PDB file of C-alpha atoms and ligand atoms in Angstrom:
ATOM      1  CA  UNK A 231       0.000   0.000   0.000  1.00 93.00           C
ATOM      2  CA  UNK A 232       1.354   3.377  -0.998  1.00 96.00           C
ATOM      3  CA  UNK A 233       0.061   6.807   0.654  1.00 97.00           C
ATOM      4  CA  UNK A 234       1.399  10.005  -0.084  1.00 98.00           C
ATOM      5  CA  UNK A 235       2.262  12.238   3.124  1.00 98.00           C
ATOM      6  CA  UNK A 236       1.022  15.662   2.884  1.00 97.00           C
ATOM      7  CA  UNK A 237       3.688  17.454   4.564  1.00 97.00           C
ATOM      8  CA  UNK A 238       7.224  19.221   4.169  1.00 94.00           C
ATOM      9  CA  UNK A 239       8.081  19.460   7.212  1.00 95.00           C
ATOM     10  CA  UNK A 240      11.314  16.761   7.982  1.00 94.00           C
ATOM     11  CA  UNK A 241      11.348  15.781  10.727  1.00 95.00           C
ATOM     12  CA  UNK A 242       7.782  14.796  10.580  1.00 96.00           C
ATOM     13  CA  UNK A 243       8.194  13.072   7.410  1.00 96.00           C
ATOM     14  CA  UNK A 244      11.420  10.736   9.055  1.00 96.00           C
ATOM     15  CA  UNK A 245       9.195   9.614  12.152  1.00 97.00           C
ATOM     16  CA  UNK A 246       6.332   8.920  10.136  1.00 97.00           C
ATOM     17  CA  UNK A 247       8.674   6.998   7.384  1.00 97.00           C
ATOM     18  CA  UNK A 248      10.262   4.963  10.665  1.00 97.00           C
ATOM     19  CA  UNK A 249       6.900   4.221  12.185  1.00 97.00           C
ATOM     20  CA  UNK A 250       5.302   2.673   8.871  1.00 96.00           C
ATOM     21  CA  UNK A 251       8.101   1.280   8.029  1.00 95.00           C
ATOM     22  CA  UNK A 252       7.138  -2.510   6.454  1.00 93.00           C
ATOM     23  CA  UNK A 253       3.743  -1.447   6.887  1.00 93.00           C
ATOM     24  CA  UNK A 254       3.214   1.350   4.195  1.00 95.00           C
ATOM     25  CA  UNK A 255       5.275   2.922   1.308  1.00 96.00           C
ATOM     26  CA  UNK A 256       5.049   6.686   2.393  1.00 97.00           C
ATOM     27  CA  UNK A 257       5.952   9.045  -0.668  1.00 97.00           C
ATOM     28  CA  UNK A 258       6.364  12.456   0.618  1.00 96.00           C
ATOM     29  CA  UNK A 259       6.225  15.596  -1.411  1.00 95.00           C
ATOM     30  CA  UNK A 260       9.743  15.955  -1.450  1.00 92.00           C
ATOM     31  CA  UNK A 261      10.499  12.310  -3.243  1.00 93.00           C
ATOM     32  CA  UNK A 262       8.493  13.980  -6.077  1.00 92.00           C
ATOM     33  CA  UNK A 263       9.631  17.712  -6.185  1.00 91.00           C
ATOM     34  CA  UNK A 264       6.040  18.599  -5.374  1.00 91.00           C
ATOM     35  CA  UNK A 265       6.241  22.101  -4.558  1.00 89.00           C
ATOM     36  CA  UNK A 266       3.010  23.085  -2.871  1.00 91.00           C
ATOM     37  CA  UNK A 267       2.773  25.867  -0.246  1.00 89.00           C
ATOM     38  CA  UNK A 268      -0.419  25.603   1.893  1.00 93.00           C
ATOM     39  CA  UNK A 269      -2.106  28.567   4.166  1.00 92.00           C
ATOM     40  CA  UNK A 270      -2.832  26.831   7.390  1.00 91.00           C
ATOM     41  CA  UNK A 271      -5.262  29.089   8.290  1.00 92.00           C
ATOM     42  CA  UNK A 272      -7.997  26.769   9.798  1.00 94.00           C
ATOM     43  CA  UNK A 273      -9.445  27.100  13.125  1.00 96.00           C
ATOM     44  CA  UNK A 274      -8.178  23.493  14.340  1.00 98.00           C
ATOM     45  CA  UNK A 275      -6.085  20.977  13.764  1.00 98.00           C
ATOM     46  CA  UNK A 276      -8.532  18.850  11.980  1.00 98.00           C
ATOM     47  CA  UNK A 277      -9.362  21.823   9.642  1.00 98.00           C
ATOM     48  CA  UNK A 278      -5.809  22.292   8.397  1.00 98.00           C
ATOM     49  CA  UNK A 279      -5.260  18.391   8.052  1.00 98.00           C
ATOM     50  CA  UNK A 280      -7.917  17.826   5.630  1.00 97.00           C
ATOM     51  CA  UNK A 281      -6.782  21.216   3.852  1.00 97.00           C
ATOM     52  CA  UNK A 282      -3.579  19.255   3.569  1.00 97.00           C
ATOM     53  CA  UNK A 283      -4.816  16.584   2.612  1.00 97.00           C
ATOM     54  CA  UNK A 284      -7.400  17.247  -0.154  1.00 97.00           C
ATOM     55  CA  UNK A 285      -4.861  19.946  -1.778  1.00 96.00           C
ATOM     56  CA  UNK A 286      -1.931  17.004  -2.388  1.00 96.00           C
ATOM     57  CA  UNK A 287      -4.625  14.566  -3.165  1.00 96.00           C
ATOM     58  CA  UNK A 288      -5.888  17.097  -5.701  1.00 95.00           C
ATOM     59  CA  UNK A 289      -2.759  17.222  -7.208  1.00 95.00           C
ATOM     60  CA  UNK A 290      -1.302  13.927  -7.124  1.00 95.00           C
ATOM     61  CA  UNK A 291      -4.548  11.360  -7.157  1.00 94.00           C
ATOM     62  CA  UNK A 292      -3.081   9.343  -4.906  1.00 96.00           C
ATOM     63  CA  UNK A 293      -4.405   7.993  -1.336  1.00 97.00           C
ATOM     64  CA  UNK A 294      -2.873  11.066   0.834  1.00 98.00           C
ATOM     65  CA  UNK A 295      -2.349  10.793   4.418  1.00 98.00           C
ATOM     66  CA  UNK A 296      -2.433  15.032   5.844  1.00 98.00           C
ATOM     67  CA  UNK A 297      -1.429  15.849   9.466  1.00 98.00           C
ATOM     68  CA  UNK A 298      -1.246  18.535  11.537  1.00 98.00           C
ATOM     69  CA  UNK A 299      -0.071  19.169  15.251  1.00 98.00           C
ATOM     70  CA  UNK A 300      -0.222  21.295  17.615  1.00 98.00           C
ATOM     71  CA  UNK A 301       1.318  21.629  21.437  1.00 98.00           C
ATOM     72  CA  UNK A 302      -1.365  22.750  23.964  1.00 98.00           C
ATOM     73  CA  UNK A 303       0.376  24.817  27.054  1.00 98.00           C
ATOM     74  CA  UNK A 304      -2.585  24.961  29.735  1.00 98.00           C
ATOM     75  CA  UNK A 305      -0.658  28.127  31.521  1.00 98.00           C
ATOM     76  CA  UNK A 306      -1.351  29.604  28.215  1.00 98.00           C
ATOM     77  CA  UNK A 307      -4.605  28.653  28.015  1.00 98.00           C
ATOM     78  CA  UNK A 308      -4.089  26.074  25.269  1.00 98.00           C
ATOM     79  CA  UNK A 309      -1.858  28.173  22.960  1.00 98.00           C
ATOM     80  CA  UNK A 310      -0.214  27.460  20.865  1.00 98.00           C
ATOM     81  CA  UNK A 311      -1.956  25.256  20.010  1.00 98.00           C
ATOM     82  CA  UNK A 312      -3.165  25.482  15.549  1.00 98.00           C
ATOM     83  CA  UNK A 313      -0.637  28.069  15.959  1.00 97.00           C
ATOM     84  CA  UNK A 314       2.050  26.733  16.534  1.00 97.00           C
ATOM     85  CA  UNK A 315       3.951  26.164  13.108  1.00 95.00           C
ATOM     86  CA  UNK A 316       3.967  30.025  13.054  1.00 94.00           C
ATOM     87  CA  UNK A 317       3.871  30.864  16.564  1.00 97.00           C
ATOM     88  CA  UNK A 318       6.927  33.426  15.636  1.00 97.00           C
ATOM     89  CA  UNK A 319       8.098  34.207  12.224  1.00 96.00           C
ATOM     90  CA  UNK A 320      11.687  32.765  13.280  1.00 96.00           C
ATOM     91  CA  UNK A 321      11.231  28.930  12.853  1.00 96.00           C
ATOM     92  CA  UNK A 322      11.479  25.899  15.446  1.00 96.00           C
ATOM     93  CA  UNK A 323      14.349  28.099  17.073  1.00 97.00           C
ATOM     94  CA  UNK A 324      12.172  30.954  17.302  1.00 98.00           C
ATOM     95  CA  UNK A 325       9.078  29.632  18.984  1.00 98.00           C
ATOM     96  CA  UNK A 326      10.333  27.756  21.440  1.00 98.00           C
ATOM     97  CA  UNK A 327      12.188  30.722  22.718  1.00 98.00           C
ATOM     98  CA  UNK A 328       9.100  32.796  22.593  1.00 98.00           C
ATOM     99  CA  UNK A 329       7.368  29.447  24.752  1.00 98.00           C
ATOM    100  CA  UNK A 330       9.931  29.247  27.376  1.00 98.00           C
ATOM    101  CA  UNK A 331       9.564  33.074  27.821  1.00 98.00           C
ATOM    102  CA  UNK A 332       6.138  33.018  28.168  1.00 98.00           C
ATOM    103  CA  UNK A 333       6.341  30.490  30.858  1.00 97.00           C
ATOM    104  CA  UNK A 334       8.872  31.782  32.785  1.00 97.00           C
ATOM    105  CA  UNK A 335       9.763  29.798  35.929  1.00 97.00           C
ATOM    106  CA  UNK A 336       5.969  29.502  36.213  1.00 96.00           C
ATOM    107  CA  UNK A 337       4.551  25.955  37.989  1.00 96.00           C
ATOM    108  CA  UNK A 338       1.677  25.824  36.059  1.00 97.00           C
ATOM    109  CA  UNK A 339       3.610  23.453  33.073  1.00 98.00           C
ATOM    110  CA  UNK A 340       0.900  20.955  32.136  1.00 98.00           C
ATOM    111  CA  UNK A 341       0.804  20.395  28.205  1.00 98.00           C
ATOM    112  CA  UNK A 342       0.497  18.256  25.364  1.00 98.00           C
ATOM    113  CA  UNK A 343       0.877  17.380  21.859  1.00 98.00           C
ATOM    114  CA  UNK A 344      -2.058  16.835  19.845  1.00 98.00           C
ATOM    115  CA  UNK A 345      -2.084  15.240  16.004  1.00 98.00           C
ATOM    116  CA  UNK A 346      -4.567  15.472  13.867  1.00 98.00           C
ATOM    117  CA  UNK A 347      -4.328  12.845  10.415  1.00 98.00           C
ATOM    118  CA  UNK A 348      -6.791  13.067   7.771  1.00 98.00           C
ATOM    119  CA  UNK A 349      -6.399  10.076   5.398  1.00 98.00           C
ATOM    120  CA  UNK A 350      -7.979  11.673   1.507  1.00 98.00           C
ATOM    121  CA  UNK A 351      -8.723   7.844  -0.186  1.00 97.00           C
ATOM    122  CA  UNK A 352     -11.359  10.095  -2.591  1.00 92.00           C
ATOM    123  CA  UNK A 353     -12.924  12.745  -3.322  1.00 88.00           C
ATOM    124  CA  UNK A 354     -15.801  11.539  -0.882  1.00 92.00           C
ATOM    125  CA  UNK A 355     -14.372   9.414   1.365  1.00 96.00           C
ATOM    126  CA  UNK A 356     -12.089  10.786   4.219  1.00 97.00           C
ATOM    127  CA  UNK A 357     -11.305   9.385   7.352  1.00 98.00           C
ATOM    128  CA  UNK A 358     -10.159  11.187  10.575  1.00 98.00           C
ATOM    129  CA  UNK A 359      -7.341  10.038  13.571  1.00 98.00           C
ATOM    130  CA  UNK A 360      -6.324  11.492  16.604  1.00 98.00           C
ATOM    131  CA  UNK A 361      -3.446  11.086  19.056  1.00 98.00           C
ATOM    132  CA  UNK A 362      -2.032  13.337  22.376  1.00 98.00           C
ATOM    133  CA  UNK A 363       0.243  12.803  24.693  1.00 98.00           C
ATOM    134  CA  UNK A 364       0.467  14.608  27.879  1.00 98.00           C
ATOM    135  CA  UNK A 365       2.976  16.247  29.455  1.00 98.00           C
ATOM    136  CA  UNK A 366       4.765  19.444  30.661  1.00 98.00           C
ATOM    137  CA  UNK A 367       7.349  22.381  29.175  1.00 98.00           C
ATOM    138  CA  UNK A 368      10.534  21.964  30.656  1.00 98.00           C
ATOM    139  CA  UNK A 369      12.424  25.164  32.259  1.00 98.00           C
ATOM    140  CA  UNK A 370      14.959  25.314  29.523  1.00 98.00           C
ATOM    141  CA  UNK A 371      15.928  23.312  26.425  1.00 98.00           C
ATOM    142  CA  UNK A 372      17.221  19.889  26.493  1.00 98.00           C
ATOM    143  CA  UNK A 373      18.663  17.209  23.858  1.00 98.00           C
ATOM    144  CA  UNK A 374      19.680  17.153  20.665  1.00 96.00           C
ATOM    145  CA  UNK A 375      17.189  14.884  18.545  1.00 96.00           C
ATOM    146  CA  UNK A 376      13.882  15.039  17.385  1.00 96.00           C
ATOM    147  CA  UNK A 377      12.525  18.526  16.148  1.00 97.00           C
ATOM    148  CA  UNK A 378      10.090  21.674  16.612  1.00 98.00           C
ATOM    149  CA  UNK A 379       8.877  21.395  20.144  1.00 98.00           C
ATOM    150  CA  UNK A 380      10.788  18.076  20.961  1.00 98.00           C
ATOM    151  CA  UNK A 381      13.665  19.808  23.257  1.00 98.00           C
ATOM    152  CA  UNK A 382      11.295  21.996  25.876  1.00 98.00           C
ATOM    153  CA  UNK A 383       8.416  18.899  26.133  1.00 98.00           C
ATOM    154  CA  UNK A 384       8.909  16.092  28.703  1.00 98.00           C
ATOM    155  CA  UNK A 385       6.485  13.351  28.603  1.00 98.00           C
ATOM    156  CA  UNK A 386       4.260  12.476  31.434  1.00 98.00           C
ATOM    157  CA  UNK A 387       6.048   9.438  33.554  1.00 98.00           C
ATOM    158  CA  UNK A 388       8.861  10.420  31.788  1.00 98.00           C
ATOM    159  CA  UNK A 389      12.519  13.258  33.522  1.00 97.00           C
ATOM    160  CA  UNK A 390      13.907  13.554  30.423  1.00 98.00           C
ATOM    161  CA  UNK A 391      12.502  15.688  26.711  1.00 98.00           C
ATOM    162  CA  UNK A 392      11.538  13.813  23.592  1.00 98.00           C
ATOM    163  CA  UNK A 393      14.925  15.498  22.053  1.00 98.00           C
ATOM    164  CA  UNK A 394      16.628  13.599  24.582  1.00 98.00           C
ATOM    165  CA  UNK A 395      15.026  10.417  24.039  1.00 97.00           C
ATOM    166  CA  UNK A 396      15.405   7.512  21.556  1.00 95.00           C
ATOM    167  CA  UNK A 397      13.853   7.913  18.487  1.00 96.00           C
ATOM    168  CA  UNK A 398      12.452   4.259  18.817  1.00 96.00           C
ATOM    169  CA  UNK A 399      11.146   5.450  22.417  1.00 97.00           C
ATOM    170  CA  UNK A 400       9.115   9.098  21.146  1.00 98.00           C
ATOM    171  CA  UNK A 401       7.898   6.566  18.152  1.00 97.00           C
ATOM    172  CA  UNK A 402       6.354   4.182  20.821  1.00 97.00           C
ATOM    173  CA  UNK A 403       4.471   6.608  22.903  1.00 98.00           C
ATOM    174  CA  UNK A 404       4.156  10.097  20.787  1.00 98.00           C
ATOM    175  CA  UNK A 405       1.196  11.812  19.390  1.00 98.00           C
ATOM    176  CA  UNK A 406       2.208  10.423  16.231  1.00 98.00           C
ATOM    177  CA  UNK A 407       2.593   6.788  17.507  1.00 98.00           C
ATOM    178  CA  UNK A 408      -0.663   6.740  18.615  1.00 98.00           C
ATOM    179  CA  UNK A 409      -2.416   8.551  15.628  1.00 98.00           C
ATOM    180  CA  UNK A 410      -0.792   6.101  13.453  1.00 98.00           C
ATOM    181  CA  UNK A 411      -1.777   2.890  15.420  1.00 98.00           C
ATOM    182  CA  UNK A 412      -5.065   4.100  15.116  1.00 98.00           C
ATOM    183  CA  UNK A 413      -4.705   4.419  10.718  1.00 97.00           C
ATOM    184  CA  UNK A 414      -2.987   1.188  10.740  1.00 97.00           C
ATOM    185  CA  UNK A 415      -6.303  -0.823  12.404  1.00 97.00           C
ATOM    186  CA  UNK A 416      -8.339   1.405   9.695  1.00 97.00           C
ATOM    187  CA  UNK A 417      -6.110   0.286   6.679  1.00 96.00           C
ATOM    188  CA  UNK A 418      -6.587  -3.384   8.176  1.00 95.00           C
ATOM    189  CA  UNK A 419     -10.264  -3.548   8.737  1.00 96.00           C
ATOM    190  CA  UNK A 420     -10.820  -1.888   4.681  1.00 96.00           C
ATOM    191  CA  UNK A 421      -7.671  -3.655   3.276  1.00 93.00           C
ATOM    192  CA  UNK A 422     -10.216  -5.003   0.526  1.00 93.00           C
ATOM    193  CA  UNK A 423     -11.719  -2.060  -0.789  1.00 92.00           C
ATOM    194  CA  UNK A 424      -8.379   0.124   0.015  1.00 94.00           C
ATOM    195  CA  UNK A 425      -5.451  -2.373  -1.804  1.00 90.00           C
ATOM    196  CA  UNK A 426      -6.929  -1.793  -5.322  1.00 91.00           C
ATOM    197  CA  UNK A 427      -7.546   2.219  -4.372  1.00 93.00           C
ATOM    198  CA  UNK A 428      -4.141   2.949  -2.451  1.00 94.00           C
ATOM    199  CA  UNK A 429      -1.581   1.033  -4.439  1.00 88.00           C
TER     200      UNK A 429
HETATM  201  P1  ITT B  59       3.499  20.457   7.360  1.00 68.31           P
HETATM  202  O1  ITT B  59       2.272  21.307   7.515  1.00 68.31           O
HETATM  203  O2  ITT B  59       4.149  20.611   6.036  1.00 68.31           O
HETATM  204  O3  ITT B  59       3.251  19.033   7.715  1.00 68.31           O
HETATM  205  P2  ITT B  59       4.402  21.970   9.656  1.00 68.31           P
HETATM  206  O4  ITT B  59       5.755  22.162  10.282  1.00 68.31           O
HETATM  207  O5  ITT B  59       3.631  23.185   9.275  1.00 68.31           O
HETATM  208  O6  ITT B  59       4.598  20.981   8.422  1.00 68.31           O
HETATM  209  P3  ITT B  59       2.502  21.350  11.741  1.00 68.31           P
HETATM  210  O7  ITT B  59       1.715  22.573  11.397  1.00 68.31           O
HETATM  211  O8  ITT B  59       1.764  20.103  11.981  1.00 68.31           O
HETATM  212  O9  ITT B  59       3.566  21.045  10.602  1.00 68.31           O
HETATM  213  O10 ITT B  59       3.445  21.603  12.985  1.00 68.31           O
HETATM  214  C1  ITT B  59       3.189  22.571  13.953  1.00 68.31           C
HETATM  215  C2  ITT B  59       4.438  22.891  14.698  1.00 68.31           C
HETATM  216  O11 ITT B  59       4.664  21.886  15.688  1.00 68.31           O
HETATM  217  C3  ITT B  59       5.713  22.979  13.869  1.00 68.31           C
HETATM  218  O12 ITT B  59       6.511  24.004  14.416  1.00 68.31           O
HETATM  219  C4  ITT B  59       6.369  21.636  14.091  1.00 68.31           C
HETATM  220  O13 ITT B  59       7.783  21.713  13.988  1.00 68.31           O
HETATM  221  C5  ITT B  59       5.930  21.305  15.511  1.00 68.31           C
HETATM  222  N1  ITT B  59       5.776  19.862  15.685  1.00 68.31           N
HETATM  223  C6  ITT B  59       4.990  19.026  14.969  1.00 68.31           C
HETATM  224  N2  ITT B  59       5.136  17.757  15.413  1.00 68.31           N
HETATM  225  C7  ITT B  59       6.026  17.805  16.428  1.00 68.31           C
HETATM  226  C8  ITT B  59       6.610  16.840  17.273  1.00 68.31           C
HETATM  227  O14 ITT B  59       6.327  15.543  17.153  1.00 68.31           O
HETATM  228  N3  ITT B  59       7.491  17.234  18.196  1.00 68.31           N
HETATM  229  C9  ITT B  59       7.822  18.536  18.321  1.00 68.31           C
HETATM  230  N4  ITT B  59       7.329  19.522  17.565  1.00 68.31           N
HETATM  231  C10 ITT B  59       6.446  19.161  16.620  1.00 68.31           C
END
């Protein structure tokens, strides 16, 4: 089964390449010099995943899998939230900054990461996923791996960030993860309508 991912954004693209691995051939934009630039201007997550979704599947006429994620800071009353590609005009390095500022030594840390998937298999038929994972914003940055977000968020149950943590380990219990687990039951319970459709 072949989907094509929705997204440019890298780092997203290598977990969700890892975590399908075996499972699903995941063509992303960038295997095919697609050059698409989307407005995520939706209200929600879900609004800006199907936006994703619909525009590559428009394009391409492929099954497309969109996503979109947001981290949900309860101090700051659930921003950023949709926001938070282009929570500052400076990139990954950029927001996070503007995050941990906002905070400040603050107790009140609570958060979590929230994915969205839409999954275009036609022009009618689209299917929805969800996965969080709860946690808190660290006091300062931390780690070198994953990406966006990954180096200020530490997991619930969890002392050290997701940038500090095997990839294998984020993969397991991540937003993401989950989201995906939940697509993976989907493709198996329709594998006979969807392996002629998606391949
Ligand atoms: P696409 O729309 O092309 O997929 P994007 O970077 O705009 O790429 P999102 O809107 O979903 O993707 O991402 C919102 C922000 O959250 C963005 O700054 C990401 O880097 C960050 N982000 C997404 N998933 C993350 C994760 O698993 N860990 C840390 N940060 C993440």
């Amino acid at each position: 089964m072949k989907l094509l991912l929705a997204s440019r954004n890298e780092g997203k693209i290598r977990e969700i390449k890892t975590i399908t691995e075996g499972r699903i051939e995941i063509i992303s934009p960038l295997d095919l010099s697609l050059e698409v630039s989307i407005l995520e201007n939706g209200r929600s997550l879900k609004a800006n995943a199907i936006k994703k979704a619909l525009t590559y599947h428009k394009i391409a006429g492929m099954c497309t899998l969109g996503e979109d994620t947001g981290l949900e800071v309860d101090f700051l009353g659930g921003e950023p939230g949709v926001h938070s590609a282009r929570y500052t005009n400076y990139g990954d390095v950029g927001n996070r900054e503007k995050l941990l500022k906002k905070m400040g030594r603050g107790e009140e840390r609570t958060a979590r990461f929230r994915t969205v998937m839409a999954l275009v298999l036609g022009e009618d038929w689209v299917e929805f996923f969800e996965g969080t994972i709860e946690g808190k914003i660290a006091l300062e940055e931390k780690g070198n791996g994953g990406f966006g977000y990954d180096s200020i968020f530490i997991p619930a149950g969890y002392r050290e960030t997701f940038a500090e943590m095997d990839e294998a380990e984020k993969n397991r219990i991540s937003h993401r993860g989950k989201a995906l687990k939940k697509v993976f039951g989907f493709l198996e319970r329709e594998w006979e309508k969807l392996k002629d459709l998606c391949k």
